[in-house]
Backbone as CSV, one residue per row, in Angstrom:
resi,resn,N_x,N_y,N_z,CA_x,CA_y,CA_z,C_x,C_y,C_z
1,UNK,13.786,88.968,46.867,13.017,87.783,46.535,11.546,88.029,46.882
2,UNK,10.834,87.343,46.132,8.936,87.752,46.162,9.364,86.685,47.289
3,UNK,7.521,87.036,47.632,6.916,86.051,49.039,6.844,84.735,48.301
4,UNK,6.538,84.304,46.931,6.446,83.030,46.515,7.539,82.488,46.126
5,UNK,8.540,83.225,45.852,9.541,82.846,45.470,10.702,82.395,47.412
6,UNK,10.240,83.097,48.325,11.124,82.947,49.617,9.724,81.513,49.820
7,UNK,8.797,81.361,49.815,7.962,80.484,50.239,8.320,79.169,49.663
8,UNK,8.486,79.409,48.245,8.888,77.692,47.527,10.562,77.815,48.028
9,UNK,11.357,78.819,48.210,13.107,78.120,48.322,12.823,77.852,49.879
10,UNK,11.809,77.938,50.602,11.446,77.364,52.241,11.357,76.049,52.286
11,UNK,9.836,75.865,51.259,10.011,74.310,50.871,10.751,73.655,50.770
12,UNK,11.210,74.182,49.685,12.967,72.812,49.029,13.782,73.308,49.855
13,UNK,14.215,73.383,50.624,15.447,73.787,51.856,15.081,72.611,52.477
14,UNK,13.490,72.401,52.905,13.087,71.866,53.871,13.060,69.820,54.001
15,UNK,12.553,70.128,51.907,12.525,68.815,51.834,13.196,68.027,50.212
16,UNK,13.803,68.652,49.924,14.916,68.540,48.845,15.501,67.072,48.922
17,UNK,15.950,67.327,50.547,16.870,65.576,50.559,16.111,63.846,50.558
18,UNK,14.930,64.568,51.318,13.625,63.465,51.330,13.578,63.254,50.061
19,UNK,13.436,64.367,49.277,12.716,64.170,47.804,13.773,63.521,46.985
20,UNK,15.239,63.549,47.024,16.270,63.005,46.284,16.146,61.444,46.898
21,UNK,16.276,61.521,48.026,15.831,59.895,48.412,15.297,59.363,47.633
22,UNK,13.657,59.891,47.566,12.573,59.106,46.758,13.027,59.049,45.164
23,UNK,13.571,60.115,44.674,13.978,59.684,43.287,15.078,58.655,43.140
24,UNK,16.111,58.443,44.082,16.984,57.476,44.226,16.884,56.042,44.250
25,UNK,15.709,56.134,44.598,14.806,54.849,44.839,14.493,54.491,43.573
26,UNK,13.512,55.539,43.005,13.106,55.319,41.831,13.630,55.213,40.661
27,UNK,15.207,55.795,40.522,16.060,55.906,39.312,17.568,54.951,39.551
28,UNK,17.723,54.460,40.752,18.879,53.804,40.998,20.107,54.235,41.025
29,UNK,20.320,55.859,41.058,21.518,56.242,40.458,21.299,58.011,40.874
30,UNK,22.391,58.843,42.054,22.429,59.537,42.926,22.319,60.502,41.474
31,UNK,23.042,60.628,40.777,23.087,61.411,39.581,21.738,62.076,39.040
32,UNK,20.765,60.867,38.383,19.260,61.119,37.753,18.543,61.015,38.881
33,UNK,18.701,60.930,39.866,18.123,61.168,41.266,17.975,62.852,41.014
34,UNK,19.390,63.589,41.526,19.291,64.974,41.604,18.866,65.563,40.100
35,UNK,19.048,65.287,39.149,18.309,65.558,38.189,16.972,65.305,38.066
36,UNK,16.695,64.892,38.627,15.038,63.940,38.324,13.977,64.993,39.258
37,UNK,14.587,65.174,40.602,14.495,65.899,41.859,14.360,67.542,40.797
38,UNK,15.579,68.431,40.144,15.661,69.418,40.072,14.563,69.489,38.977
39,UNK,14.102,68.252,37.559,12.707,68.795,37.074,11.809,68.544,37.172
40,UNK,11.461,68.196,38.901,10.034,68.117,39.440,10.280,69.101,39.949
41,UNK,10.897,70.069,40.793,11.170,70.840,41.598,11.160,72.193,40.474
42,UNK,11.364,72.370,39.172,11.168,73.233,38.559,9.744,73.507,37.749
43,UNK,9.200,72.512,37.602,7.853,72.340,37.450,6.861,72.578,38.099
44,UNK,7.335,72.352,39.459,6.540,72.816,40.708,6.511,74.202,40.517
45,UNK,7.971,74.773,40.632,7.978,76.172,40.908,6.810,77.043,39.721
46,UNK,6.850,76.213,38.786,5.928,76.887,37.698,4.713,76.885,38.142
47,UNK,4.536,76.180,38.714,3.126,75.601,39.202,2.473,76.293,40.197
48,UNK,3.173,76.728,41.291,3.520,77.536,42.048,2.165,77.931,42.790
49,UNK,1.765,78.829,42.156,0.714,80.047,42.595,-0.773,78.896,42.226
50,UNK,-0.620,77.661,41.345,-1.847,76.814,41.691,-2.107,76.193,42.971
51,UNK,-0.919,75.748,43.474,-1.418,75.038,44.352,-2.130,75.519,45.807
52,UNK,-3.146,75.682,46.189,-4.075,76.296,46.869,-3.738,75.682,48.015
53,UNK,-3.667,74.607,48.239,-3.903,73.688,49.962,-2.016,73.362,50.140
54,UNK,-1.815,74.362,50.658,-0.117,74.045,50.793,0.337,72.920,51.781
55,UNK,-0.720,72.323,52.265,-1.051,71.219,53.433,-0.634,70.107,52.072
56,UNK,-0.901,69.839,50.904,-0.780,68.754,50.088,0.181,69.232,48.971
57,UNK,1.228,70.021,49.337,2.398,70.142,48.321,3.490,68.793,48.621
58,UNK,3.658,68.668,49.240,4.510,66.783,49.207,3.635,65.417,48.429
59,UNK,2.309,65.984,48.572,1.533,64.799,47.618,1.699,65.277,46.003
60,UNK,1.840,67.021,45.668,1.864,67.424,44.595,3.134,67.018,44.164
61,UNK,4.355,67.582,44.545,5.540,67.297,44.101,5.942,65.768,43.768
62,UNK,5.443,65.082,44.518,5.916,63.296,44.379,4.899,63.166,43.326
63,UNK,3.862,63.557,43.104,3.107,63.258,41.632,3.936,63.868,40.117
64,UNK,4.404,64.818,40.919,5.042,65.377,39.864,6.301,64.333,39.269
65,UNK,7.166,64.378,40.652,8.355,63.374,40.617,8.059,62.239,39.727
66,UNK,7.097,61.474,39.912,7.071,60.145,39.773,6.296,60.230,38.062
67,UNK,5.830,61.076,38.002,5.254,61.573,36.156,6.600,62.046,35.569
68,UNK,7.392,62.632,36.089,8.412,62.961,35.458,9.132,61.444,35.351
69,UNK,9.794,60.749,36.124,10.598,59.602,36.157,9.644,58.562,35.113
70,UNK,8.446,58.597,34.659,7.847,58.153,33.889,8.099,58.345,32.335
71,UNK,8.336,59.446,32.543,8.536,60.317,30.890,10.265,60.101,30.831
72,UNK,10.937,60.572,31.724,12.163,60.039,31.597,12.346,58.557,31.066
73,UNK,11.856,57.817,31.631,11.648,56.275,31.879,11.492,55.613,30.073
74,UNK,10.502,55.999,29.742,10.098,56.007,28.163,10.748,56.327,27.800
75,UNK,11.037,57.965,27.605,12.581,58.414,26.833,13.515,57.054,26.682
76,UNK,14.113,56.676,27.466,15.724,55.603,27.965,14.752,54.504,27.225
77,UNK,14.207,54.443,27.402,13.493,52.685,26.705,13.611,52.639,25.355
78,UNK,13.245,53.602,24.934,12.916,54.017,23.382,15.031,54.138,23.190
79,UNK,15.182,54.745,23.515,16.490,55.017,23.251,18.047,53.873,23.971
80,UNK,17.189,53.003,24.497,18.809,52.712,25.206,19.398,51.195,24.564
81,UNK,20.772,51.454,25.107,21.495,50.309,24.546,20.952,49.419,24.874
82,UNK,21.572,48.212,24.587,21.845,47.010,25.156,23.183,46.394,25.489
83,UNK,23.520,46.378,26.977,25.283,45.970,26.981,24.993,44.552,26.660
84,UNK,26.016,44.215,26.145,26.797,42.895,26.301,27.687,42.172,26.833
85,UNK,28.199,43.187,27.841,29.527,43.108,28.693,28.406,42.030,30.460
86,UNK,29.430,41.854,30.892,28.914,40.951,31.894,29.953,42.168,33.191
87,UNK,28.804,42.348,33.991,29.490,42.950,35.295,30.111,42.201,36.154
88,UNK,31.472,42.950,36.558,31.807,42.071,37.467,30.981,41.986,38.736
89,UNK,31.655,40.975,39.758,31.170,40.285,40.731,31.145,41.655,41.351
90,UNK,30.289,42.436,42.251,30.294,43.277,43.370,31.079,42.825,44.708
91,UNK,31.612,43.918,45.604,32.344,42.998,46.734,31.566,42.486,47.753
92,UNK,31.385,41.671,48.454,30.573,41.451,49.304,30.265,41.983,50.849
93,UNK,29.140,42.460,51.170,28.946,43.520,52.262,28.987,42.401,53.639
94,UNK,29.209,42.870,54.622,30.033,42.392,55.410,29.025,42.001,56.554
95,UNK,27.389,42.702,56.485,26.536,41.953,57.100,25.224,41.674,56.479
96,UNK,24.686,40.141,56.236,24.156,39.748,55.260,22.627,40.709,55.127
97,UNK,22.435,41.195,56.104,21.248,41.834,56.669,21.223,43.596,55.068
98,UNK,22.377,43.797,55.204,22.852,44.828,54.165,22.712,44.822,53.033
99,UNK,23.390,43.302,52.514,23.621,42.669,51.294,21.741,42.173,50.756
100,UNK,21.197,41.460,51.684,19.679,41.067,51.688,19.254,42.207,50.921
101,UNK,19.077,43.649,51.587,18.622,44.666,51.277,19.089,45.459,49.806
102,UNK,20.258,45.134,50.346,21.039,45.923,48.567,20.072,45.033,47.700
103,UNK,20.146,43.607,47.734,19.549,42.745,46.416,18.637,42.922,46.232
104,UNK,17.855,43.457,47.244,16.315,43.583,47.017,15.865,44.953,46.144
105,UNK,17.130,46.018,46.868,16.350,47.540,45.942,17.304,47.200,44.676
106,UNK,17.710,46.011,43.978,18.639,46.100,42.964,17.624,45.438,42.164
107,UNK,16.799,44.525,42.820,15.653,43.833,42.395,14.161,44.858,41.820
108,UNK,14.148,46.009,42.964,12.734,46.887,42.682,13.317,47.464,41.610
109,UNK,14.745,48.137,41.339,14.832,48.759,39.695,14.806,48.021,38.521
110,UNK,14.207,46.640,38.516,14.220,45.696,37.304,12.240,45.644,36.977
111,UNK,11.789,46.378,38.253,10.144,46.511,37.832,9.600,47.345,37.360
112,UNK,8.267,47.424,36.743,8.366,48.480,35.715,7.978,49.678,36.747
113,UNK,7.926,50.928,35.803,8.089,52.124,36.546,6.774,52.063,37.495
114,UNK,5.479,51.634,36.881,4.732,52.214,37.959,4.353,51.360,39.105
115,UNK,5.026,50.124,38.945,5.124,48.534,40.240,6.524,49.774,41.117
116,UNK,7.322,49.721,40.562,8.603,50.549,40.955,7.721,51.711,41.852
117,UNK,7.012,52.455,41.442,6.445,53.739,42.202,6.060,53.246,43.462
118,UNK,5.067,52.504,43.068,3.900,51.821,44.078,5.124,51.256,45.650
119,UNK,6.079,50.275,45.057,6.980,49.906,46.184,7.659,50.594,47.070
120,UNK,7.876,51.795,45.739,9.144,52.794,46.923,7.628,53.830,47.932
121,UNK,6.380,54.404,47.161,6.001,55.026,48.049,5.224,54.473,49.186
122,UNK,4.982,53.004,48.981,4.563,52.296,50.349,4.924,52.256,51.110
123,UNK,6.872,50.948,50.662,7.336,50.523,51.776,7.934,51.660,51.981
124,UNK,8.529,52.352,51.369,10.128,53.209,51.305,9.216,54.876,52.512
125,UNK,8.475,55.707,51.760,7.681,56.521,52.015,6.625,56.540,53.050
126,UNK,6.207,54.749,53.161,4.935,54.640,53.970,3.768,55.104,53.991
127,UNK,3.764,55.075,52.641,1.940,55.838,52.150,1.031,54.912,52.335
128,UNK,-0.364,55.400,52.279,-1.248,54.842,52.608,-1.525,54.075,51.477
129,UNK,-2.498,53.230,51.143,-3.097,52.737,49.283,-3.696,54.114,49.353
130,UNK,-4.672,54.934,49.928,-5.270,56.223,49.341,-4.462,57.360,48.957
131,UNK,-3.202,57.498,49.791,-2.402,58.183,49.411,-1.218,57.864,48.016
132,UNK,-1.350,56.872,48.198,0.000,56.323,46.613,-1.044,56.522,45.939
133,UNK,-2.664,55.870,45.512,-3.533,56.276,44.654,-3.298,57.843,44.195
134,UNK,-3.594,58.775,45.238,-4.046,60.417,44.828,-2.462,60.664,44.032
135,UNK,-1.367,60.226,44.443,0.002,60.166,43.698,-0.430,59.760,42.759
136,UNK,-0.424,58.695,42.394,-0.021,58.093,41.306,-1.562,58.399,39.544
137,UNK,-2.539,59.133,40.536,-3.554,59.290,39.717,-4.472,58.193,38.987
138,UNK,-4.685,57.043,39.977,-5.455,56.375,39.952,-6.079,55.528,40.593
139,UNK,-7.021,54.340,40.760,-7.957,53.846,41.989,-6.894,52.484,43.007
140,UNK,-7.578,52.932,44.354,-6.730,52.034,44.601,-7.197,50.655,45.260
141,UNK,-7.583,50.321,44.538,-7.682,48.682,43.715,-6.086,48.173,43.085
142,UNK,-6.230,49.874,42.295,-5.140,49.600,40.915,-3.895,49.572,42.051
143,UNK,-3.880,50.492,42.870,-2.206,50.345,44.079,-2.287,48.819,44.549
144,UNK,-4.124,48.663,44.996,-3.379,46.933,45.302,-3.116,46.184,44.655
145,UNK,-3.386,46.156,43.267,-3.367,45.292,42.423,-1.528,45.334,42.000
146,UNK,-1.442,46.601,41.680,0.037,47.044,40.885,1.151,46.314,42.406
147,UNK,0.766,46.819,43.734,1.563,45.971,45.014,1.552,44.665,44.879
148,UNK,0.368,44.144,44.498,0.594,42.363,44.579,1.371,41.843,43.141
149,UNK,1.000,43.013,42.595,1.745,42.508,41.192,3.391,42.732,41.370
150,UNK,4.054,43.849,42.119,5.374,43.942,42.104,5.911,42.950,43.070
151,UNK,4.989,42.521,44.260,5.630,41.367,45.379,5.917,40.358,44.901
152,UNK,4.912,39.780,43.876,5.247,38.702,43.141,6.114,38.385,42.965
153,UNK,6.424,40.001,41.750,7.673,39.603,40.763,8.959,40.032,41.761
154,UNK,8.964,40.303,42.725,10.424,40.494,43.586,10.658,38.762,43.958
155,UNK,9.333,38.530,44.016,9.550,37.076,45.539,9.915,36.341,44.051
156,UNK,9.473,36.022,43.146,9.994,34.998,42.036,11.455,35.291,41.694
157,UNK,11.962,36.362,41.302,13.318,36.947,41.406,14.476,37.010,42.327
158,UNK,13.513,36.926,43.409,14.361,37.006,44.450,15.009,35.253,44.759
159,UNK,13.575,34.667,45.033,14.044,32.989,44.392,14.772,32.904,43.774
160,UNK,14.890,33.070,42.615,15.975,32.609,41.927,17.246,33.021,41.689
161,UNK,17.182,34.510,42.609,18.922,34.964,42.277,19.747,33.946,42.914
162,UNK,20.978,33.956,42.338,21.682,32.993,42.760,22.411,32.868,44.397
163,UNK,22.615,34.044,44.971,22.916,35.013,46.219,21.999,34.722,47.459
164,UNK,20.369,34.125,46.788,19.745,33.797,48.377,19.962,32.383,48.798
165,UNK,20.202,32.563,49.647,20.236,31.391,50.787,18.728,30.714,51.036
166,UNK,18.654,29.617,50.932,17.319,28.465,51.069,16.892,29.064,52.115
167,UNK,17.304,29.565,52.917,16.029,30.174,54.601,15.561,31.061,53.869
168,UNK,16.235,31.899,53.296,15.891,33.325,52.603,14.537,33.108,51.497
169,UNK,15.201,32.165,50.476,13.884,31.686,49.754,13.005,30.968,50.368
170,UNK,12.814,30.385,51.560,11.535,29.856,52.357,10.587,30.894,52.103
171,UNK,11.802,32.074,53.281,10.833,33.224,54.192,10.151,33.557,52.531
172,UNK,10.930,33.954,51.698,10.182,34.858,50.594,9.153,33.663,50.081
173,UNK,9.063,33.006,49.545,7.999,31.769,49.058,6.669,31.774,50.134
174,UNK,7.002,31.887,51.268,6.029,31.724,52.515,5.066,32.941,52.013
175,UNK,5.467,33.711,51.824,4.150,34.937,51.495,4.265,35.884,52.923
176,UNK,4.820,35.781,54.128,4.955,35.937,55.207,5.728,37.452,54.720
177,UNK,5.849,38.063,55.481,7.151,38.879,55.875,6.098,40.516,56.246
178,UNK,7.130,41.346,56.474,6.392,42.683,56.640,6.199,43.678,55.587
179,UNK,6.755,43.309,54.582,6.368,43.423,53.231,5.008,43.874,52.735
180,UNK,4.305,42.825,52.981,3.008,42.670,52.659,1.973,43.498,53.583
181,UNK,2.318,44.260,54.559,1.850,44.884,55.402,0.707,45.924,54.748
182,UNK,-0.732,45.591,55.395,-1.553,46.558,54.475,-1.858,46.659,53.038
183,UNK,-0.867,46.186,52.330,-1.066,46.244,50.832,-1.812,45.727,49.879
């Protein structure tokens, strides 16, 4: 194996599972997760010998990630069904604290991809606004703007699913929570 070739399988050894996380987030589904993961991760490798400041290959790759899940994203839009079938009821998780959370990341995959980006690399990732900006390739105004724009649409959604409990829709209506932290 070359030195660039033992240097990038160092990388992804290192941070492969982080990185499937973040696509998991972003695609809803462990499957186009590891797919999503293997053609940012092959793109990279092409990429390889550009990237100069190996200090900012996790900012490169998640740009990559999240441009790819973009183009994916379009693809499925342009192309996808529409069911008509009604899902059944899910079983119910056994501490509401769980269930809260499930509804909520069931809620961030109904926003569009780049409100969707912005949420998972804030809250999920804990990026900075300068850092989701240099990701996402644009000003960040636009991260705060695209954050207040996805809180919105969770807290209106979240209102109205049928599953929250009136304390639950207070706290979310209040504007309060740790959510909003920095953003």
């Amino acid at each position: 194996m070359t030195d660039v070739a033992e240097e990038f399988a160092a990388y992804v050894a290192s941070r492969q599972r982080a990185l499937v996380r973040t696509a998991y987030l972003l695609t809803g589904d462990l499957h186009e997760a590891e797919d999503l993961v293997q053609s940012a991760l092959t793109r990279t490798y092409l990429a390889w010998h550009r990237i100069r400041d190996r200090n900012s290959v996790d900012a490169y790759v998640r740009r990559v990630l999240i441009n790819e899940h973009h183009s994916w994203w379009r693809r499925a839009w342009r192309r996808a069904e529409r069911s008509t079938d009604t899902l059944p009821e899910r079983p119910g998780a056994a501490d509401s604290r769980f269930e809260e959370r499930d509804e909520m990341w069931e809620l961030v995959q109904t926003l569009p991809p780049r409100q969707r980006a912005v949420v998972v690399l804030r809250f999920y990732e804990d990026l900075s606004p300068t850092e989701i900006a240099a990701a996402l390739g644009c000003s960040v105004g636009t991260v705060g703007s695209q954050t207040s724009r996805a809180l919105a649409a969770l807290r209106a959604r979240y209102e109205q699913s049928p599953d929250a409990s009136e304390a639950t829709r207070r706290r979310a209506g209040s504007g309060h929570g740790n959510a909003e932290r920095g953003a």
